[in-house]
Coordinates of C-alpha atoms and ligand atoms in Angstrom, one line a residue:
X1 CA -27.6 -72.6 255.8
X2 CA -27.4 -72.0 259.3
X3 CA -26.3 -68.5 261.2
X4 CA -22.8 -69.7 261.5
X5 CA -22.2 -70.7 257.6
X6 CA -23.5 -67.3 256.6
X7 CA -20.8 -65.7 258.8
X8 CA -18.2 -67.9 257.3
X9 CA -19.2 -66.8 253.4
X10 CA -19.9 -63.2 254.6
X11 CA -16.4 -63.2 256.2
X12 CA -15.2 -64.8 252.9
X13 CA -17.4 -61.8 250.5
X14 CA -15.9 -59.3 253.2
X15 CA -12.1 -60.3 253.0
X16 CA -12.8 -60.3 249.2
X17 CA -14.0 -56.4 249.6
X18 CA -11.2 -55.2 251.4
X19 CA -8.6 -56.9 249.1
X20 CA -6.3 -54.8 247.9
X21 CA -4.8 -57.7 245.7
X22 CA -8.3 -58.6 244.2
X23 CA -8.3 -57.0 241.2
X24 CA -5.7 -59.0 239.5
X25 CA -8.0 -62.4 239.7
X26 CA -9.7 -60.4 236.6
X27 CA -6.0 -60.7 234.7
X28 CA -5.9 -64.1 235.0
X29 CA -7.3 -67.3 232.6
X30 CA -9.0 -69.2 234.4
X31 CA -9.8 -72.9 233.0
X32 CA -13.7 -73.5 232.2
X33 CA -15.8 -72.0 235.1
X34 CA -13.4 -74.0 237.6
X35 CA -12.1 -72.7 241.2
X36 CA -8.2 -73.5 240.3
X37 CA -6.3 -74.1 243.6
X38 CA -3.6 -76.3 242.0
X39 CA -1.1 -72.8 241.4
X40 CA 1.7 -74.7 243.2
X41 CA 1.7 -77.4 240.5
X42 CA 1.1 -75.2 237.6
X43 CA 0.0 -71.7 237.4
X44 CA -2.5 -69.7 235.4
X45 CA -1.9 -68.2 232.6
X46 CA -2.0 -64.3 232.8
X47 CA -3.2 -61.7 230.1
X48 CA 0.6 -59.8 230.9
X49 CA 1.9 -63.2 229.9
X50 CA 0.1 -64.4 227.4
X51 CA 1.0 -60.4 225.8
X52 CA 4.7 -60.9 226.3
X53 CA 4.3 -64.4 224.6
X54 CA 2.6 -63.0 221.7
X55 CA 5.0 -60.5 220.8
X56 CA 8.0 -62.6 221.2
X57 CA 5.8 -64.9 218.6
X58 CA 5.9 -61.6 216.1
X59 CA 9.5 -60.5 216.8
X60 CA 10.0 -63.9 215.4
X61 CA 7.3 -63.8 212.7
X62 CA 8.6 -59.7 211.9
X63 CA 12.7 -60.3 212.6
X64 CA 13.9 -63.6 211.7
X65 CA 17.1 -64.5 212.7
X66 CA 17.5 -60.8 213.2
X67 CA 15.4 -61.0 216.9
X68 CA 18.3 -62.0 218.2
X69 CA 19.8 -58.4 217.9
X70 CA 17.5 -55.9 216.9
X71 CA 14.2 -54.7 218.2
X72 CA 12.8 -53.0 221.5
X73 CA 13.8 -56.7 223.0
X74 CA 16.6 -57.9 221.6
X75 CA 16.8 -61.9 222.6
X76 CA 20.3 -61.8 223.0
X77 CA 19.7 -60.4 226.7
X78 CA 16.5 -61.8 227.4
X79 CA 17.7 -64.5 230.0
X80 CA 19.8 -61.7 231.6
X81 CA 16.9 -59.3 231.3
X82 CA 14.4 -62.0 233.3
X83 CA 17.3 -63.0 235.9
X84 CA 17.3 -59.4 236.8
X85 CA 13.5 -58.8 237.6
X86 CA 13.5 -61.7 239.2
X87 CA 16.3 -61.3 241.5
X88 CA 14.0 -58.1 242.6
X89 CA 11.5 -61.3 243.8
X90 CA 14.7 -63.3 246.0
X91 CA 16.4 -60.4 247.7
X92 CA 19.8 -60.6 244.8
X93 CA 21.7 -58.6 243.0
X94 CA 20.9 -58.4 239.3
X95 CA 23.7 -60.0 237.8
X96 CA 23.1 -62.9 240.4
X97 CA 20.5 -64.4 238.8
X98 CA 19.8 -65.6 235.1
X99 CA 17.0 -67.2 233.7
X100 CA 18.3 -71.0 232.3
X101 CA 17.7 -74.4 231.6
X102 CA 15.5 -76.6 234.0
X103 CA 14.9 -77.3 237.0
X104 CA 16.5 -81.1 237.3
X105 CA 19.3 -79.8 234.6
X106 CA 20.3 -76.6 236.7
X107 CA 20.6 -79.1 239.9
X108 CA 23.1 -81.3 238.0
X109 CA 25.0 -77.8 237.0
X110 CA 25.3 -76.4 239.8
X111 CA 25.7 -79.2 241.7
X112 CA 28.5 -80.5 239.6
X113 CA 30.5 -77.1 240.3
X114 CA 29.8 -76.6 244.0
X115 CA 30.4 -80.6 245.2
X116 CA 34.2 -81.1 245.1
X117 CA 34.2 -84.2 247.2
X118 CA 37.4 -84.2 249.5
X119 CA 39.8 -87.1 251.5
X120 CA 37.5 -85.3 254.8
X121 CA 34.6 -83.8 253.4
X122 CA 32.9 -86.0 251.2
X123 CA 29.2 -86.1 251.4
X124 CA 26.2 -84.8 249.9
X125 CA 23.4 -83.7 252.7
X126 CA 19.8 -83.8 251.7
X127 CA 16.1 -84.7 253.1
X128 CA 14.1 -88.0 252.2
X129 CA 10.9 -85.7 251.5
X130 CA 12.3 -83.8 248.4
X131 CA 11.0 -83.6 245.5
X132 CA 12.4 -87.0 243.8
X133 CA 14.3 -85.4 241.1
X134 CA 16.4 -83.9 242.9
X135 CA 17.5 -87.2 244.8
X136 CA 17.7 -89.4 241.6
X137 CA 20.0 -86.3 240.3
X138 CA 21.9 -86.0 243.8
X139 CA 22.7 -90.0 243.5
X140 CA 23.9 -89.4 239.7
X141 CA 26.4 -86.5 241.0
X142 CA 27.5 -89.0 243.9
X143 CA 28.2 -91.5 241.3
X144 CA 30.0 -89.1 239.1
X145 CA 33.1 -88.0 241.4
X146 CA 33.2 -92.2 241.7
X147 CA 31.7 -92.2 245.3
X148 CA 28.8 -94.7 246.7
X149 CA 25.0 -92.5 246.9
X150 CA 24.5 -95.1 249.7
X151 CA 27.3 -94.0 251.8
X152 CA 27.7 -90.3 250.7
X153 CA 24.6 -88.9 249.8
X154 CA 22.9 -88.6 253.8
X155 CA 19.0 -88.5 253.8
X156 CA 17.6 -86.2 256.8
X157 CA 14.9 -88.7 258.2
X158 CA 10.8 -87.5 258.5
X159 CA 9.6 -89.1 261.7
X160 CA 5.7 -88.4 260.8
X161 CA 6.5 -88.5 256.6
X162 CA 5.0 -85.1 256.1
X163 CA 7.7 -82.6 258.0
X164 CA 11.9 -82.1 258.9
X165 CA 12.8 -81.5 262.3
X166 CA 15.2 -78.7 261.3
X167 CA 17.1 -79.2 264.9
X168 CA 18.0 -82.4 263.2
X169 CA 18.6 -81.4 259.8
X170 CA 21.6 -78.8 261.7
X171 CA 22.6 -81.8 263.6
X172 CA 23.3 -83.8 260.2
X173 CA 25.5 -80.7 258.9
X174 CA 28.3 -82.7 260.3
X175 CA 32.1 -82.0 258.9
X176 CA 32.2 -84.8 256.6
X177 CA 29.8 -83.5 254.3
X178 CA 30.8 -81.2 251.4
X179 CA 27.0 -79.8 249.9
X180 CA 23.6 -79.1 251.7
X181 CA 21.3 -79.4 249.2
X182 CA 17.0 -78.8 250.7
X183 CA 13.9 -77.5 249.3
X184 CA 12.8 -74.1 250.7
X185 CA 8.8 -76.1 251.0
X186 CA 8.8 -79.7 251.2
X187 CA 5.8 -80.4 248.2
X188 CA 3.6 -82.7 250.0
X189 CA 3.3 -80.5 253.7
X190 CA 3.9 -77.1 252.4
X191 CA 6.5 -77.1 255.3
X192 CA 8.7 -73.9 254.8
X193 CA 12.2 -74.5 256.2
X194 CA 13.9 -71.6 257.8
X195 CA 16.7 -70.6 255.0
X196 CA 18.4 -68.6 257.1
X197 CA 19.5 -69.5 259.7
X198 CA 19.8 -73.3 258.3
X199 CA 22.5 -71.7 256.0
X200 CA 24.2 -70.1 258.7
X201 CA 24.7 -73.4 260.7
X202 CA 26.3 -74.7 257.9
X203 CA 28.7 -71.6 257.1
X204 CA 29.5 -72.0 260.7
X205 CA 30.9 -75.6 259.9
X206 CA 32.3 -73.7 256.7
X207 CA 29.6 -76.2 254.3
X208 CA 28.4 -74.8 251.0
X209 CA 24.4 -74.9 250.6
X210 CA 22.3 -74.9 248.0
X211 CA 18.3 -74.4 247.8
X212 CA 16.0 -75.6 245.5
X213 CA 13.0 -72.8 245.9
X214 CA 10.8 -73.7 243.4
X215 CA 7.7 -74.5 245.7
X216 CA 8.5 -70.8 247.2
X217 CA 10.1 -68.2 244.7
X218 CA 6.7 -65.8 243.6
X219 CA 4.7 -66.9 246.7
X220 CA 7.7 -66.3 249.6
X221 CA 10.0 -63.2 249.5
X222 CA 13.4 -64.7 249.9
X223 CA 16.5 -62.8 250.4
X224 CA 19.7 -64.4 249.3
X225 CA 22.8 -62.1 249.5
X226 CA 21.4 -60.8 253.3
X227 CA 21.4 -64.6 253.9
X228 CA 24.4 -65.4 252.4
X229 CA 23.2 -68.6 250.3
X230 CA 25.7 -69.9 248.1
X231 CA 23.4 -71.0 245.4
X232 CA 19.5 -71.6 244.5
X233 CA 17.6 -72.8 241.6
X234 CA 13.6 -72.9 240.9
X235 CA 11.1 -73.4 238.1
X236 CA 8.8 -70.7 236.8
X237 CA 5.8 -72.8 236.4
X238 CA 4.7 -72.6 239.7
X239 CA 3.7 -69.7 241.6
X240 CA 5.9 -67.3 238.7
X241 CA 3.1 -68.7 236.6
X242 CA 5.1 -68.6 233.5
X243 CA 4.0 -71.6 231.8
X244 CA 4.9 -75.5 231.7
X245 CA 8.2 -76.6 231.0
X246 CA 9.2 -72.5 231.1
X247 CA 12.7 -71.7 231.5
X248 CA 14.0 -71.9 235.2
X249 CA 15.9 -69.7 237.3
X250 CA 19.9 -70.2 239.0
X251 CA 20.9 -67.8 241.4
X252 CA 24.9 -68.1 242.1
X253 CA 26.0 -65.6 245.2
X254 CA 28.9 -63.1 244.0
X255 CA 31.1 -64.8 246.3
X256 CA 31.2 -67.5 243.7
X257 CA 31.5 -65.6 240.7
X258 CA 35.1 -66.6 240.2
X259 CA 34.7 -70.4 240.3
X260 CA 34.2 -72.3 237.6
X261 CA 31.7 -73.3 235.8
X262 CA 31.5 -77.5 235.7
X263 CA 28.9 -77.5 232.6
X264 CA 30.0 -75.6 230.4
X265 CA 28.4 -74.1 226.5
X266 CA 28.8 -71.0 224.8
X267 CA 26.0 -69.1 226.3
X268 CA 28.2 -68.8 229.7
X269 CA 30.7 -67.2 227.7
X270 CA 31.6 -63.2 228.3
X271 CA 28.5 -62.1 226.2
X272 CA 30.8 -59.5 224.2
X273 CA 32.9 -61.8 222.6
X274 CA 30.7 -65.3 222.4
X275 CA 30.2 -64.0 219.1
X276 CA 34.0 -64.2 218.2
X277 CA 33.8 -67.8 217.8
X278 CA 36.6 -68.5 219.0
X279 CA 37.9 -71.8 221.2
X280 CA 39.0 -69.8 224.6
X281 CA 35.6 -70.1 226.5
X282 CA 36.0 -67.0 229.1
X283 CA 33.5 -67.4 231.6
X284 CA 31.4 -64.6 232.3
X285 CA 31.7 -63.5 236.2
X286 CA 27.9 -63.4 236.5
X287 CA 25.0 -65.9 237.4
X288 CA 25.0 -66.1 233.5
X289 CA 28.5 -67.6 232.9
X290 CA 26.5 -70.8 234.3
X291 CA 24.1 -71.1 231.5
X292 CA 25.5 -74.0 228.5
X293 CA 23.2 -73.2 225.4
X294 CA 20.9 -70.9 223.8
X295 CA 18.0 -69.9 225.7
X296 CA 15.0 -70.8 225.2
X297 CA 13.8 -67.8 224.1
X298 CA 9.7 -69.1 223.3
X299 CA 10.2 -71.1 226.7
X300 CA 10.7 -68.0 228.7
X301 CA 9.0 -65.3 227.0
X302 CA 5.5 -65.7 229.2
X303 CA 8.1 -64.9 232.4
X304 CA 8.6 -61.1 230.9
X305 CA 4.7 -60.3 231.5
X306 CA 4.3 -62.8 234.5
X307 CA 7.0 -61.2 235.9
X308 CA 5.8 -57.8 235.9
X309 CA 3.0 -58.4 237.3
X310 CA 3.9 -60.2 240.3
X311 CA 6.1 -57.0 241.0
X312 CA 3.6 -54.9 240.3
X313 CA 1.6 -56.5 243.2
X314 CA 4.8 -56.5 245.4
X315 CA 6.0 -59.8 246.8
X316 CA 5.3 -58.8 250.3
X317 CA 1.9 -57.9 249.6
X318 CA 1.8 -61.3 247.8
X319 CA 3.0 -62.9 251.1
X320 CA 0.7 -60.9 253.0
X321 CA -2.1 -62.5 251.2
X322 CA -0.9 -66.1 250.8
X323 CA -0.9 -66.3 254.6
X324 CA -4.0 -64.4 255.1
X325 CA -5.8 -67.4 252.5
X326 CA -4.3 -70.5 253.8
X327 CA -4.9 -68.9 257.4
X328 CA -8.6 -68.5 256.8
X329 CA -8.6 -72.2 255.1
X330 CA -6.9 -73.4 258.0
X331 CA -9.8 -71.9 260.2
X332 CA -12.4 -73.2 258.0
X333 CA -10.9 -76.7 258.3
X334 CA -10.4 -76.7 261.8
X335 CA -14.2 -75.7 262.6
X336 CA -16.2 -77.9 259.6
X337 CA -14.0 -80.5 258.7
X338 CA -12.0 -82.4 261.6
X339 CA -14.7 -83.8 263.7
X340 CA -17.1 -86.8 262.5
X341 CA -18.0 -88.0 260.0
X342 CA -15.6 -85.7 258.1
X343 CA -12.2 -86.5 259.8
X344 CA -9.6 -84.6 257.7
X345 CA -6.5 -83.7 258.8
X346 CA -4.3 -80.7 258.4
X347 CA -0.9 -82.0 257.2
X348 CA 0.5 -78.2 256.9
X349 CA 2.3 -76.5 260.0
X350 CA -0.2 -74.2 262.1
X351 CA 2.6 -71.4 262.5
X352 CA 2.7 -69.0 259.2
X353 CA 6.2 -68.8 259.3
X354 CA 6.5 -72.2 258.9
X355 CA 4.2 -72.3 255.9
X356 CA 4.8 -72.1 252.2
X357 CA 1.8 -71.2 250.2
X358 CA 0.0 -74.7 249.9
X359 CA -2.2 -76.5 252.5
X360 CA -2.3 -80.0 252.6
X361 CA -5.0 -82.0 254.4
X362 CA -4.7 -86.0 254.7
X363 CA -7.7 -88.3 254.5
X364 CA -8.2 -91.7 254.8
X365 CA -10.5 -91.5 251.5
X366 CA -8.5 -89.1 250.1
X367 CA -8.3 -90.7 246.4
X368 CA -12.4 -90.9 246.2
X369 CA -12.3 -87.4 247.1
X370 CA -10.1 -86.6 244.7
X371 CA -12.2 -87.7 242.2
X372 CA -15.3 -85.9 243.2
X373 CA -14.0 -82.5 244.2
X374 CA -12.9 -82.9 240.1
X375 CA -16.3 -83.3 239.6
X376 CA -17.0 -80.2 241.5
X377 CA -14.8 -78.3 239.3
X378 CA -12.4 -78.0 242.1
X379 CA -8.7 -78.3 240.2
X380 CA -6.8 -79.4 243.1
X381 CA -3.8 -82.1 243.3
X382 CA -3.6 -85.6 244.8
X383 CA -0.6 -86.9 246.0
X384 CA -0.8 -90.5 247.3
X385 CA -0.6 -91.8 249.6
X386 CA -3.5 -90.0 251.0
X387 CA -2.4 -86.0 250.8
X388 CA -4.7 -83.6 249.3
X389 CA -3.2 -80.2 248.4
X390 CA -4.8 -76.7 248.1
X391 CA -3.2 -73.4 246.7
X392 CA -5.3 -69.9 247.3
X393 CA -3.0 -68.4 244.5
X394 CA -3.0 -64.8 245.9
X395 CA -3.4 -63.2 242.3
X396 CA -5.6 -65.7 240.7
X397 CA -7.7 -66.7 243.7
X398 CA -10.5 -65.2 246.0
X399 CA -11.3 -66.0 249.8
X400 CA -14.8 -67.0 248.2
X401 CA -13.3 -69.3 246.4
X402 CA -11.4 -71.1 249.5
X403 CA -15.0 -70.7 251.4
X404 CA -16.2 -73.0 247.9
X405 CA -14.3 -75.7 248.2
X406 CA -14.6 -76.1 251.9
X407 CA -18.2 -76.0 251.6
X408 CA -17.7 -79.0 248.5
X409 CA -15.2 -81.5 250.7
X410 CA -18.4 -80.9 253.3
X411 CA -20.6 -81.5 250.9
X412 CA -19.1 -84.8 249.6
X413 CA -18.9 -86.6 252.7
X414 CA -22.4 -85.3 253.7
X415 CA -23.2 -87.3 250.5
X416 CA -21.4 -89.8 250.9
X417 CA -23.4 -90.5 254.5
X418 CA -26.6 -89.7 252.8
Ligands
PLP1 C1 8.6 -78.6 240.7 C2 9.9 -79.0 241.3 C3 10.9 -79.6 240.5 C4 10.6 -79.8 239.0 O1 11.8 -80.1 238.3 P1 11.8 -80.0 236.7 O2 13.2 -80.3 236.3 O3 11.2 -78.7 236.3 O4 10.8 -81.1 236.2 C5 12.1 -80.0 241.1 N1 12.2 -79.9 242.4 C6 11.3 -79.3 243.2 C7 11.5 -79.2 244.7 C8 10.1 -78.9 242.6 O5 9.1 -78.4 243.4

């Protein structure tokens, strides 16, 4: 190791020191003895959830049908309950947000209420570098009010593949179209669009807009109401850490309270008289009067401790760190990895505000790498073409461990040369 490396795993020992968010890596699971930097696909389990999750298992075991109403947790008002610490994470009022459904399914719900195609205003605005669920459940909506996805759901164009010009994206909020629907981070770049003031260009031309956050919520402090977002779904499997397939997230704006619900199910009933059982479904004037059925009370009860502990850490200090890790990565990259023979490429945005919490680096190679930072231990994702993605989770991850797997991609191609 020469002078130099030392510095750059001293700096990395030195950042961990001064930390002040280090001491939750200890309250996280972390698989075998791996470094895990794959927290925007699917994060760690923590001890807070895994506690939460266990005594939602005995409310069940103890209570029977019974946990729906009695205990310290009744599960009656658990999706309420989880909609309102999280609206703490999203800058929303409590009653703004509820924890529901999925991902893909809230998209079709909320989607379904908030496009009401017109003679003038017809169209569905998205970006071709979404997530693909989102566009196969954008075409379905298009095809629903009996309209043509080719001709009424607009894709904003990549010129490179890997990021939105956002001057552009405004440009394409033309008065024919009825919805916006983007991703807060585009999953392959990490690109972070800039919410607000997209949303205000559109309010300008008097469009609704809708935000799929799920590469952001728990990793990007977002704040709704001040922004005056009509709508915005994510997943809790990501940075909320709350376990696969766990319950996701709607936030509807108050503005919207009064309309009505295009999906509905008894759950989005006024929660005082669902239990009449009777057929005059009154929608509840809340985020909630969205949700259809039952909650999935199992699915979501990892959130309550995940939850808590990301607010106990304080989203901004989250922030803080996120950019503070994928700004030391990106140094590390830039002064051992672009030049020969290693020749990676940083496919994230240089400017923090631009950045969600995942790096991206593009490689020629990038699918033998893959394969051999695995071996390393190095849980990481591969998205092909050639993308490789890092996430420095800022409660589950230390700078040591960023310094690790920059020091393995080295390593590998060093081999590689022998
Ligand atoms: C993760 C993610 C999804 C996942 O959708 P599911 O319905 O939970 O499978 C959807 N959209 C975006 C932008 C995502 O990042």
């Amino acid at each position: 190791m020469s002078d130099s490396e030392e510095f750059k795993i001293d700096l990395a020992k030195k950042m961990d020191s001064t930390d002040p968010l280090s001491h939750f890596k200890g309250r996280f699971f972390t698989p075998g003895d791996s470094i895990y930097l794959n927290g925007n696909s699917l994060g760690l389990l923590s001890k807070d959830a895994a506690t939460t999750l266990l005594r939602v298992l005995d409310e069940w075991k103890n209570l029977g049908v019974q946990g729906w109403g009695i205990g310290e947790n009744p599960w009656f008002y658990q999706a309420e309950k989880l909609g309102e610490k999280a609206a703490s994470l999203v800058g929303a009022k409590p009653e703004e947000v509820v924890a529901t459904g999925t991902t893909t399914v809230n998209l079709h719900s909320l989607v379904s209420t908030f496009y009401q195609p017109t003679e003038e205003k017809n169209k569905i605005l998205a970006d071709e570098l979404n997530f693909p669920t989102d566009i196969y459940a954008l075409q379905s909506q298009v095809k629903l009010k009996k309209l043509d996805p080719a001709k009424h759901l607009k894709l904003v164009k990549s010129d490179d593949g890997k990021f939105l010009d956002e001057s552009k994206i405004k440009r394409m909020i033309t008065k024919d179209v009825a919805l916006v629907i983007l991703p807060s981070v585009l999953f392959r770049s990490g690109q972070l669009l800039d919410i607000e003031s997209i949303t205000e260009n559109a309010h300008k031309k008097e469009i609704l807009i809708g935000w799929d956050c799920s590469h952001s919520v728990g990793v990007v402090p977002h704040k709704f109401d001040d922004w005056g977002v009509d709508f915005a779904f994510w997943c809790s499997y990501k940075y909320l850490n709350a376990g696969p397939g766990a319950s996701a997230f709607i936030y509807v704006n108050e503005k919207h309270f009064e309309k009505d619900a295009a999906l509905t199910g008894w759950f989005g009933d006024v929660k005082e008289k669902q239990f009449e059982m009777n057929l005059n479904f009154e929608q509840s004037r809340s985020a909630g009067g969205w949700q259809i059925s039952s909650p999935a009370i199992l699915g979501s009860a990892a959130l309550e401790g995940s939850l808590d502990l990301i607010i106990q850490a304080g989203i901004e200090n989250i922030r803080d760190k996120s950019l503070k890790m994928t700004s030391y990565l990106i140094y590390l990259i830039d002064n051992l990895l672009t030049e020969e023979p290693y020749n990676f490429k940083l496919a994230t945005p240089r400017l923090p505000n631009q950045r969600g919490g995942h790096i991206a680096l593009e490689h020629e190679e990038a699918t033998t790498i893959h394969e051999q930072l695995m071996e390393y231990n190095i849980i990481h994702d591969f998205r092909p073409p050639n993308f490789l993605r890092f996430t420095p989770s800022p409660l589950s991850n230390s700078y040591e461990d960023i310094w690790t797997l920059v020091d393995s991609l080295r390593i590998i191609i060093d081999e590689k040369n022998g």
